[in-house]
Amino acid sequence: MRRGRPGVWLGVVIVLVGIVALAVSACSARPPALNTNLAERAQGVRLDTPLEVTAINARLERATIERIDAPAGLIELPLTGNGARLAGGLEPDARYRLVASAEPDAATPLPWASSTGKLHVERVFDTVRTPSLVDSGGPLLLTRGQPLALRFSEPLAQAQVDATTMSVESRIAQEDPHLLSLVFKDPKPGAEFSVYLTDLRGVDGVVAPDMAVAVRVPDTVRLVSVNGTSGDRVTLPPGAPAQLTWDTPVAAVHYRLGDKEASWTGNATTNLELPVRLTQGQSQTLTIEDVEAPSGGWLASARTFELAGTAPLQLVAFWPDDNAADVSVTGDPTIRFSEEVANSAAAEAAISFEPAVPGRFEWIAPDRVHFLPETSFPADTTVTMIVKGGPDAVRGTSGAYLTESQTVTFTTGAVKRMEVSLSAQTMTLYENDVAVRTIPVATGVAAAPTPPGIYKVQYKVAQARFRGVNPDGSRYDIPDVHWVMPFFGDYTIHGAYWRPVFGRPGSDGCVSMSDANAKVVFDWADVGTPLIVHQ
């Protein structure tokens, strides 16, 4: 068997071991590098963050920082051995570029390794932002009972607040430091003032400049009227709601009716009906305690009103009087209500007579009506006038109605008429077609005759003054003419105390008689009593 040479193999082993050792040594050495403590595109870099650049197995040649969002000079980072460091000097709300370069240390590369060139590093980063108000344009609206929340772009660490005209407390919200909550004591409706913010500092240490914030308190919500009344006493028609009118829309009203609390909420409106209804003569206290308006406004102070149901409608006067006797059959029963009537047709339908008599109604005034029979009431008869009550009958303009039906009873007298004979110069009084009295009269002279015809007494005046022109052109002025009853224009029945003789023409067209006889006729005749003048 052939043996190799031991010396040769030993040499080969030594060479291989050396090569391996050299390779292991080369692999264990750190390669040249240039590092920085900034991440690429770093955001919110604090101002007190030191900027560091470190060269490994290399010589740092230069490190600079430059602001790239605004004109600024280039800053050289001080070199310290194999690194550079800059502590402070950064500005908030800025964008910077860090650039550094280094030359690798000299080394004997392995035969298979490529040569190492110059090292370079570059970082662009943004610094922390200064806290600023978000959406602060225009006065901020302060809602009563709610804190005023100021939102900042960055979380806050501290803030001081002052309002020179009002007490205010502030608090940074723990759950969200972006919010600064302001609580005001007793804000006055309609007030405008400024809140001054000082010592503002973000959690990143950035100090914000002092600033002023305009604040406005919503205007007072004003109650204009209740059912059209601005006073403290309001009359409500029967069954009608309380109608509230506001100067601005409201969405909620808190009120008290008597001792009962109540509230209303709904769509914002300036006209609101509360479910408050009273019967006639009933009263209730309404207190408006508070309101809520979409504008943020509220009631300056509570308002109390005395609600009064309309007083019932009444018959304050009527003719004939109840239980009147010897009422003219041609009379016109008259009623006066306690207020103007709103529905005249319903009022007429509510008035009836027993026994029934055909006729028509005539309104003398808005609160007064009389009934005109077509012929006459039956003579010597008890007549009942009935005015129906209830809400469906007569209504006043306030909505009031008669709570109960009203009746008036009267008794008619005889059927009366007066006849004047121009040829005999007499007046005869008839009751039920029976002559009961004949009186001498003086009618008009030939130049001013009394006109024949059928008339009736229009009204009665106990005393009057006569002025006029005689047929001969002379003027007359007679005071204290008694017992006057007009029947046609200026033609009247009257007493003539200045005339000594009757039974022949002598007047200016009137039917005159002695004062004594005129008083008899005046008392006997009723308004509406027929007068027949014939030859």
Coordinates of C-alpha atoms in Angstrom, one line a residue:
M1 CA 0.0 0.0 0.0
R2 CA 1.3 3.5 -1.0
R3 CA 1.5 6.1 1.7
G4 CA 1.3 10.0 1.1
R5 CA 3.6 12.5 2.4
P6 CA 2.6 13.8 5.8
G7 CA 4.3 17.2 5.6
V8 CA 2.4 18.2 2.4
W9 CA -1.0 17.5 4.0
L10 CA -0.2 19.4 7.1
G11 CA 0.7 22.5 5.1
V12 CA -2.6 22.3 3.2
V13 CA -4.5 22.1 6.5
I14 CA -2.7 25.1 7.9
V15 CA -3.4 27.2 4.9
L16 CA -7.1 26.3 4.9
V17 CA -7.4 27.1 8.6
G18 CA -5.8 30.5 8.0
I19 CA -8.2 31.3 5.2
V20 CA -11.2 30.3 7.3
A21 CA -10.0 32.4 10.2
L22 CA -9.5 35.4 7.9
A23 CA -13.1 34.9 6.5
V24 CA -14.5 34.6 10.0
S25 CA -12.7 37.7 11.1
A26 CA -14.0 39.7 8.0
C27 CA -17.6 38.5 8.6
S28 CA -17.5 39.4 12.3
A29 CA -16.5 43.2 11.6
R30 CA -19.6 45.6 11.4
P31 CA -20.0 47.2 7.9
P32 CA -19.9 51.1 7.6
A33 CA -23.3 52.7 8.3
L34 CA -24.9 56.2 8.8
N35 CA -27.9 56.2 11.2
T36 CA -30.4 58.9 12.6
N37 CA -33.0 58.7 15.4
L38 CA -35.7 60.1 13.0
A39 CA -38.1 57.9 11.2
E40 CA -38.8 58.6 7.6
R41 CA -41.7 61.1 7.3
A42 CA -42.0 61.5 11.0
Q43 CA -44.9 63.5 12.2
G44 CA -45.4 65.6 15.4
V45 CA -41.8 65.7 16.4
R46 CA -41.6 67.4 19.7
L47 CA -39.5 70.6 19.9
D48 CA -37.3 69.2 22.7
T49 CA -36.5 66.1 20.7
P50 CA -32.7 65.9 20.1
L51 CA -31.8 65.2 16.5
E52 CA -28.9 62.7 16.3
V53 CA -26.8 61.3 13.5
T54 CA -24.3 58.5 14.2
A55 CA -21.6 57.1 11.9
I56 CA -20.5 53.5 12.3
N57 CA -17.1 52.4 10.8
A58 CA -17.2 55.7 9.0
R59 CA -16.3 59.3 9.4
L60 CA -19.2 61.8 9.6
E61 CA -18.4 64.6 7.2
R62 CA -21.5 66.8 7.5
A63 CA -25.0 67.0 8.9
T64 CA -27.4 69.8 8.2
I65 CA -31.1 70.6 8.9
E66 CA -33.2 73.0 6.7
R67 CA -36.8 74.2 7.0
I68 CA -38.5 73.5 3.7
D69 CA -42.0 74.9 4.2
A70 CA -40.8 78.5 4.7
P71 CA -37.7 80.5 3.8
A72 CA -34.9 79.8 6.4
G73 CA -31.2 79.3 6.6
L74 CA -29.3 76.0 6.6
I75 CA -28.3 74.8 10.1
E76 CA -25.1 72.8 10.6
L77 CA -25.3 70.1 13.2
P78 CA -22.3 70.2 15.5
L79 CA -20.0 67.2 14.9
T80 CA -18.9 65.2 17.9
G81 CA -16.6 62.4 17.0
N82 CA -18.4 59.9 14.9
G83 CA -21.8 61.7 15.3
A84 CA -23.7 64.9 15.4
R85 CA -26.5 66.2 17.7
L86 CA -28.9 69.1 17.8
A87 CA -31.0 69.8 20.9
G88 CA -33.6 72.5 20.6
G89 CA -34.1 75.3 18.0
L90 CA -37.0 73.6 16.2
E91 CA -40.1 75.6 15.5
P92 CA -43.7 74.3 15.7
D93 CA -45.9 73.9 12.7
A94 CA -42.8 73.4 10.5
R95 CA -41.4 70.8 8.0
Y96 CA -37.7 70.1 8.0
R97 CA -35.2 68.1 6.0
L98 CA -32.2 66.5 7.7
V99 CA -29.2 65.6 5.4
A100 CA -26.0 63.8 6.5
S101 CA -23.0 62.2 4.8
A102 CA -20.0 60.1 5.9
E103 CA -16.9 58.4 4.5
P104 CA -16.4 54.8 5.4
D105 CA -13.2 53.9 7.3
A106 CA -10.3 52.5 5.2
A107 CA -10.4 48.6 5.1
T108 CA -9.0 45.7 3.2
P109 CA -11.9 44.1 1.6
L110 CA -12.0 40.4 0.8
P111 CA -11.1 39.5 -2.7
W112 CA -14.7 38.8 -3.5
A113 CA -16.1 42.0 -1.8
S114 CA -16.8 45.2 -3.7
S115 CA -15.4 48.5 -2.5
T116 CA -17.7 50.7 -0.2
G117 CA -18.6 54.3 -1.4
K118 CA -19.7 57.4 0.6
L119 CA -22.6 57.0 3.0
H120 CA -25.7 59.4 2.8
V121 CA -29.0 59.7 4.8
E122 CA -31.9 62.1 4.4
R123 CA -35.1 62.5 6.5
V124 CA -38.1 64.8 6.0
F125 CA -40.2 65.4 9.2
D126 CA -42.9 67.6 10.6
T127 CA -42.8 69.2 14.1
V128 CA -45.7 69.4 16.5
R129 CA -48.6 71.7 15.8
T130 CA -49.6 74.8 17.8
P131 CA -53.1 74.3 19.4
S132 CA -55.6 76.5 17.6
L133 CA -59.4 76.9 17.8
V134 CA -61.4 74.8 15.4
D135 CA -64.4 76.5 13.7
S136 CA -64.1 79.8 15.7
G137 CA -65.4 82.1 13.0
G138 CA -68.1 84.5 14.4
P139 CA -69.5 84.7 17.9
L140 CA -70.1 81.4 19.6
L141 CA -73.6 80.8 20.8
L142 CA -74.0 80.0 24.5
T143 CA -76.9 77.8 25.3
R144 CA -78.4 78.1 28.8
G145 CA -77.6 75.1 31.0
Q146 CA -75.0 73.8 28.6
P147 CA -71.2 74.4 28.8
L148 CA -69.6 76.2 25.9
A149 CA -67.2 73.6 24.3
L150 CA -64.1 75.0 22.5
R151 CA -62.4 72.5 20.3
F152 CA -58.7 72.8 19.6
S153 CA -56.7 71.3 16.8
E154 CA -54.3 69.8 19.3
P155 CA -54.8 68.3 22.8
L156 CA -54.3 70.8 25.6
A157 CA -52.3 70.5 28.8
Q158 CA -53.2 73.8 30.3
A159 CA -55.3 76.9 29.7
Q160 CA -56.5 80.0 31.6
V161 CA -59.8 81.6 30.9
D162 CA -61.2 85.0 31.8
A163 CA -64.5 86.8 30.9
T164 CA -64.4 90.4 32.3
T165 CA -68.2 90.7 32.5
M166 CA -69.2 87.3 33.7
S167 CA -68.0 84.5 36.0
V168 CA -66.6 81.5 34.1
E169 CA -65.0 78.2 35.0
S170 CA -63.0 76.1 32.6
R171 CA -62.0 72.4 32.4
I172 CA -60.0 70.4 29.9
A173 CA -62.0 67.3 29.1
Q174 CA -60.2 64.2 30.3
E175 CA -61.8 62.0 27.8
D176 CA -60.8 64.3 24.9
P177 CA -58.1 67.0 25.7
H178 CA -59.0 68.7 22.4
L179 CA -62.1 70.1 24.2
L180 CA -62.0 73.0 26.6
S181 CA -65.3 73.3 28.5
L182 CA -66.5 76.7 29.7
V183 CA -69.2 77.0 32.3
F184 CA -70.8 80.5 32.8
K185 CA -72.8 81.6 35.8
D186 CA -76.1 83.3 35.1
P187 CA -75.7 84.4 31.5
K188 CA -78.0 87.3 30.5
P189 CA -80.1 86.8 27.4
G190 CA -79.0 88.9 24.5
A191 CA -75.5 89.6 26.0
E192 CA -72.4 89.7 23.8
F193 CA -68.9 89.5 25.4
S194 CA -65.4 88.2 24.9
V195 CA -63.6 85.3 26.6
Y196 CA -59.8 85.7 26.9
L197 CA -57.7 82.5 26.7
T198 CA -54.2 82.7 28.1
D199 CA -51.4 80.3 29.1
L200 CA -52.4 77.9 26.4
R201 CA -50.1 74.9 26.2
G202 CA -50.5 71.7 24.2
V203 CA -49.6 68.3 25.6
D204 CA -46.6 68.4 23.3
G205 CA -45.3 71.5 25.1
V206 CA -46.2 74.0 22.3
V207 CA -47.3 77.3 23.7
A208 CA -50.2 78.9 21.8
P209 CA -50.6 82.7 21.6
D210 CA -53.3 84.4 23.8
M211 CA -56.6 84.7 22.0
A212 CA -60.0 86.2 22.4
V213 CA -63.3 84.4 21.6
A214 CA -66.5 86.3 20.9
V215 CA -69.5 84.8 22.7
R216 CA -73.2 85.6 22.2
V217 CA -76.1 84.7 24.5
P218 CA -79.3 84.2 22.5
D219 CA -81.9 86.9 22.8
T220 CA -84.8 86.6 25.2
V221 CA -87.9 84.8 24.0
R222 CA -90.8 87.2 24.5
L223 CA -94.4 86.3 24.9
V224 CA -96.3 88.7 22.8
S225 CA -99.8 87.9 23.8
V226 CA -102.2 85.4 25.2
N227 CA -105.4 85.2 23.1
G228 CA -104.5 88.6 21.6
T229 CA -104.1 90.2 25.1
S230 CA -100.8 91.5 26.4
G231 CA -102.1 92.2 29.9
D232 CA -102.1 89.9 32.8
R233 CA -105.8 89.1 32.7
V234 CA -107.1 87.2 29.7
T235 CA -110.7 86.4 28.9
L236 CA -111.2 83.1 27.1
P237 CA -114.3 82.3 25.1
P238 CA -116.1 79.2 26.4
G239 CA -114.3 76.1 25.3
A240 CA -111.5 78.1 23.5
P241 CA -107.9 77.1 24.1
A242 CA -105.2 79.5 25.5
Q243 CA -103.4 80.8 22.4
L244 CA -99.8 81.9 23.0
T245 CA -98.0 84.2 20.5
W246 CA -94.2 84.4 20.7
D247 CA -91.8 86.8 19.0
T248 CA -89.6 83.9 17.9
P249 CA -90.4 80.2 17.3
V250 CA -90.4 78.0 20.3
A251 CA -90.0 74.2 20.5
A252 CA -90.9 73.6 24.2
V253 CA -93.0 75.4 26.8
H254 CA -93.0 74.5 30.5
Y255 CA -96.1 75.9 32.3
R256 CA -98.2 75.5 35.4
L257 CA -102.0 75.5 35.4
G258 CA -103.1 76.2 38.9
D259 CA -100.9 73.9 40.9
K260 CA -100.3 71.3 38.2
E261 CA -97.1 71.3 36.2
A262 CA -97.3 70.6 32.5
S263 CA -95.2 71.0 29.3
W264 CA -95.5 71.1 25.6
T265 CA -93.0 70.1 23.0
G266 CA -93.4 70.0 19.2
N267 CA -92.4 71.6 15.9
A268 CA -91.0 75.2 16.4
T269 CA -93.8 77.7 16.1
T270 CA -94.7 81.3 17.1
N271 CA -98.3 80.5 17.7
L272 CA -99.1 77.8 20.2
E273 CA -102.4 76.5 21.6
L274 CA -102.3 75.1 25.1
P275 CA -105.1 72.6 26.1
V276 CA -106.6 75.0 28.6
R277 CA -110.3 75.4 28.3
L278 CA -112.7 77.2 30.6
T279 CA -116.4 77.3 31.0
Q280 CA -118.3 80.5 31.4
G281 CA -117.5 82.3 34.6
Q282 CA -114.6 79.9 35.4
S283 CA -111.2 81.3 36.2
Q284 CA -107.7 79.7 36.3
T285 CA -104.1 80.8 36.9
L286 CA -101.6 80.1 34.0
T287 CA -97.9 80.5 34.7
I288 CA -95.4 80.3 31.8
E289 CA -92.3 79.1 33.6
D290 CA -89.9 78.6 30.8
V291 CA -89.5 78.0 27.1
E292 CA -86.9 76.5 24.8
A293 CA -86.3 78.0 21.4
P294 CA -84.3 76.5 18.5
S295 CA -82.3 79.7 18.5
G296 CA -81.2 78.9 22.1
G297 CA -83.2 81.6 23.7
W298 CA -85.2 81.3 26.8
L299 CA -87.8 83.3 28.9
A300 CA -86.2 86.1 30.9
S301 CA -88.6 85.5 33.8
A302 CA -91.8 83.6 34.5
R303 CA -95.1 85.2 33.4
T304 CA -98.4 84.6 35.3
F305 CA -101.8 85.2 33.8
E306 CA -105.3 85.1 35.2
L307 CA -107.5 83.3 32.8
A308 CA -111.2 84.1 33.0
G309 CA -113.9 82.4 31.2
T310 CA -116.3 84.8 29.5
A311 CA -119.1 86.0 31.7
P312 CA -122.5 84.5 30.6
L313 CA -124.5 86.4 28.1
Q314 CA -127.5 88.2 29.8
L315 CA -130.7 90.1 28.9
V316 CA -129.8 93.4 30.6
A317 CA -133.0 95.1 29.5
F318 CA -136.3 94.2 27.7
W319 CA -139.6 95.7 26.9
P320 CA -142.3 95.1 27.9
D321 CA -141.2 94.5 31.5
D322 CA -141.9 91.1 32.9
N323 CA -145.5 90.9 34.1
A324 CA -146.4 94.2 32.4
A325 CA -150.1 94.7 31.8
D326 CA -152.1 96.6 29.2
V327 CA -149.3 96.4 26.7
S328 CA -150.2 97.7 23.2
V329 CA -151.1 95.0 20.8
T330 CA -149.0 96.8 18.2
G331 CA -146.0 97.2 20.5
D332 CA -142.6 95.9 19.4
P333 CA -141.1 93.8 22.2
T334 CA -137.4 94.8 22.5
I335 CA -134.4 93.0 24.0
R336 CA -130.9 94.4 24.8
F337 CA -128.1 91.9 25.4
S338 CA -125.1 92.4 27.7
E339 CA -122.8 92.5 24.7
E340 CA -122.9 92.7 20.9
V341 CA -124.4 89.7 19.2
A342 CA -122.2 87.8 16.9
N343 CA -124.8 85.7 15.1
S344 CA -128.0 87.7 14.5
A345 CA -129.7 85.0 12.5
A346 CA -129.2 82.4 15.3
A347 CA -130.4 85.0 17.8
E348 CA -133.6 85.7 15.8
A349 CA -134.2 81.9 15.6
A350 CA -133.8 81.7 19.4
I351 CA -136.6 84.2 20.1
S352 CA -140.2 83.1 20.0
F353 CA -143.6 84.1 21.3
E354 CA -146.5 82.2 22.7
P355 CA -149.0 82.5 21.2
A356 CA -147.0 82.7 17.9
V357 CA -147.4 86.0 16.0
P358 CA -146.0 86.5 12.5
G359 CA -143.6 89.3 12.1
R360 CA -139.9 90.3 11.6
F361 CA -136.9 91.3 13.6
E362 CA -135.1 94.6 13.3
W363 CA -131.7 95.3 14.9
I364 CA -131.6 98.7 16.4
A365 CA -128.0 98.3 17.5
P366 CA -125.5 95.3 17.5
D367 CA -126.7 94.4 21.0
R368 CA -130.4 95.4 20.7
V369 CA -133.3 93.9 18.6
H370 CA -137.0 94.4 18.5
F371 CA -139.8 92.3 17.0
L372 CA -142.3 94.0 14.6
P373 CA -145.5 92.0 14.4
E374 CA -147.1 92.0 10.9
T375 CA -150.5 92.9 12.3
S376 CA -150.7 92.9 16.1
F377 CA -150.7 90.7 19.2
P378 CA -154.1 89.4 20.2
A379 CA -155.9 91.8 22.6
D380 CA -156.4 91.1 26.2
T381 CA -154.0 88.1 26.0
T382 CA -151.1 86.9 28.1
V383 CA -148.0 86.7 25.8
T384 CA -144.8 84.9 26.7
M385 CA -141.6 85.9 25.0
I386 CA -139.0 83.1 25.1
V387 CA -135.2 83.6 24.4
K388 CA -133.6 80.2 24.1
G389 CA -130.3 79.6 26.0
G390 CA -127.4 77.3 25.4
P391 CA -124.2 77.4 23.2
D392 CA -126.1 76.8 20.0
A393 CA -128.4 79.8 20.4
V394 CA -127.5 83.4 20.9
R395 CA -123.7 84.1 21.0
G396 CA -122.0 87.4 22.0
T397 CA -118.9 88.6 20.2
S398 CA -116.9 87.2 23.1
G399 CA -118.4 83.7 22.6
A400 CA -120.7 84.0 25.6
Y401 CA -124.1 82.6 25.5
L402 CA -127.2 82.4 27.8
T403 CA -126.7 79.6 30.2
E404 CA -130.5 79.1 30.5
S405 CA -133.5 80.1 28.5
Q406 CA -135.1 83.4 29.6
T407 CA -138.8 84.2 29.5
V408 CA -140.8 87.5 29.8
T409 CA -144.5 87.5 30.2
F410 CA -146.8 90.4 29.5
T411 CA -150.5 91.0 29.0
T412 CA -151.9 92.9 26.1
G413 CA -154.6 95.5 26.4
A414 CA -157.4 96.5 24.1
V415 CA -156.8 97.1 20.4
K416 CA -156.5 100.9 20.2
R417 CA -156.7 103.4 17.5
M418 CA -157.1 107.1 17.2
E419 CA -159.2 108.8 14.5
V420 CA -159.0 112.6 13.7
S421 CA -162.0 114.1 11.8
L422 CA -160.8 117.2 9.9
S423 CA -164.4 118.3 9.3
A424 CA -165.5 117.9 13.0
Q425 CA -162.1 118.9 14.4
T426 CA -162.2 116.1 16.9
M427 CA -160.0 113.1 17.9
T428 CA -161.8 109.9 19.0
L429 CA -160.0 107.2 21.0
Y430 CA -161.2 103.6 20.3
E431 CA -160.6 100.4 22.3
N432 CA -161.7 97.2 20.5
D433 CA -163.6 99.3 18.1
V434 CA -165.5 101.0 20.9
A435 CA -165.2 104.8 21.2
V436 CA -164.0 105.6 24.7
R437 CA -163.3 109.3 24.4
T438 CA -163.7 112.3 22.0
I439 CA -161.5 115.3 22.3
P440 CA -161.7 118.7 20.5
V441 CA -158.5 119.5 18.5
A442 CA -157.1 122.2 16.2
T443 CA -155.6 120.8 13.0
G444 CA -153.8 122.6 10.2
V445 CA -155.1 125.8 8.6
A446 CA -155.9 125.9 4.9
A447 CA -152.4 127.2 4.1
A448 CA -150.8 124.3 6.1
P449 CA -153.4 121.5 6.2
T450 CA -153.0 118.3 8.2
P451 CA -152.6 115.5 5.6
P452 CA -155.2 112.7 5.6
G453 CA -153.9 109.2 5.9
I454 CA -153.2 106.2 8.1
Y455 CA -150.3 106.7 10.5
K456 CA -149.1 105.4 13.8
V457 CA -147.3 106.9 16.8
Q458 CA -143.6 106.8 16.1
Y459 CA -142.3 107.8 19.5
K460 CA -143.2 109.8 22.5
V461 CA -141.5 112.9 24.0
A462 CA -142.9 114.5 27.2
Q463 CA -141.5 118.0 26.4
A464 CA -140.0 119.6 23.3
R465 CA -139.2 123.0 21.8
F466 CA -140.9 123.9 18.5
R467 CA -139.3 126.2 15.9
G468 CA -140.4 126.9 12.4
V469 CA -142.1 129.2 9.8
N470 CA -145.8 130.1 9.8
P471 CA -147.7 130.2 6.5
D472 CA -147.5 134.0 6.4
G473 CA -143.7 133.8 6.6
S474 CA -143.3 134.7 10.2
R475 CA -141.2 132.6 12.4
Y476 CA -142.2 130.9 15.6
D477 CA -140.2 129.6 18.6
I478 CA -142.3 127.9 21.3
P479 CA -140.6 126.4 24.4
D480 CA -142.0 123.7 26.6
V481 CA -144.4 122.0 24.3
H482 CA -145.8 119.1 26.2
W483 CA -146.9 115.5 25.4
V484 CA -145.5 115.3 21.9
M485 CA -146.1 112.2 19.7
P486 CA -144.8 112.4 16.1
F487 CA -146.8 110.4 13.5
F488 CA -145.5 111.6 10.1
G489 CA -142.4 113.6 9.6
D490 CA -142.7 116.9 11.5
Y491 CA -146.4 116.3 12.1
T492 CA -147.2 115.6 15.7
I493 CA -149.9 115.2 18.3
H494 CA -149.2 117.7 21.1
G495 CA -150.5 120.0 23.7
A496 CA -150.9 123.7 22.8
Y497 CA -151.0 125.8 26.0
W498 CA -150.9 129.0 23.9
R499 CA -154.0 128.3 22.0
P500 CA -157.3 129.3 23.8
V501 CA -159.8 127.7 21.4
F502 CA -160.0 124.2 19.9
G503 CA -162.6 122.7 17.6
R504 CA -161.4 124.6 14.6
P505 CA -158.3 124.7 12.4
G506 CA -155.4 126.7 13.8
S507 CA -152.1 124.8 13.7
D508 CA -149.3 124.6 11.2
G509 CA -150.4 121.1 10.3
C510 CA -150.1 119.3 13.6
V511 CA -153.0 117.8 15.6
S512 CA -153.0 120.1 18.7
M513 CA -155.2 120.0 21.8
S514 CA -155.2 121.3 25.4
D515 CA -152.3 120.2 27.6
A516 CA -154.8 118.3 29.8
N517 CA -156.2 116.4 26.9
A518 CA -152.7 115.9 25.4
K519 CA -151.6 114.2 28.7
V520 CA -154.6 111.9 28.5
V521 CA -153.8 110.8 25.0
F522 CA -150.1 110.6 25.7
D523 CA -150.7 108.2 28.6
W524 CA -153.4 106.2 26.7
A525 CA -151.6 105.7 23.4
D526 CA -148.6 103.5 22.9
V527 CA -145.8 103.7 20.4
G528 CA -147.3 102.1 17.3
T529 CA -150.9 103.0 18.1
P530 CA -152.6 103.7 14.7
L531 CA -153.8 107.2 13.8
I532 CA -156.4 107.6 11.1
V533 CA -156.8 111.2 9.7
H534 CA -159.9 111.7 7.5
Q535 CA -162.3 114.4 6.4

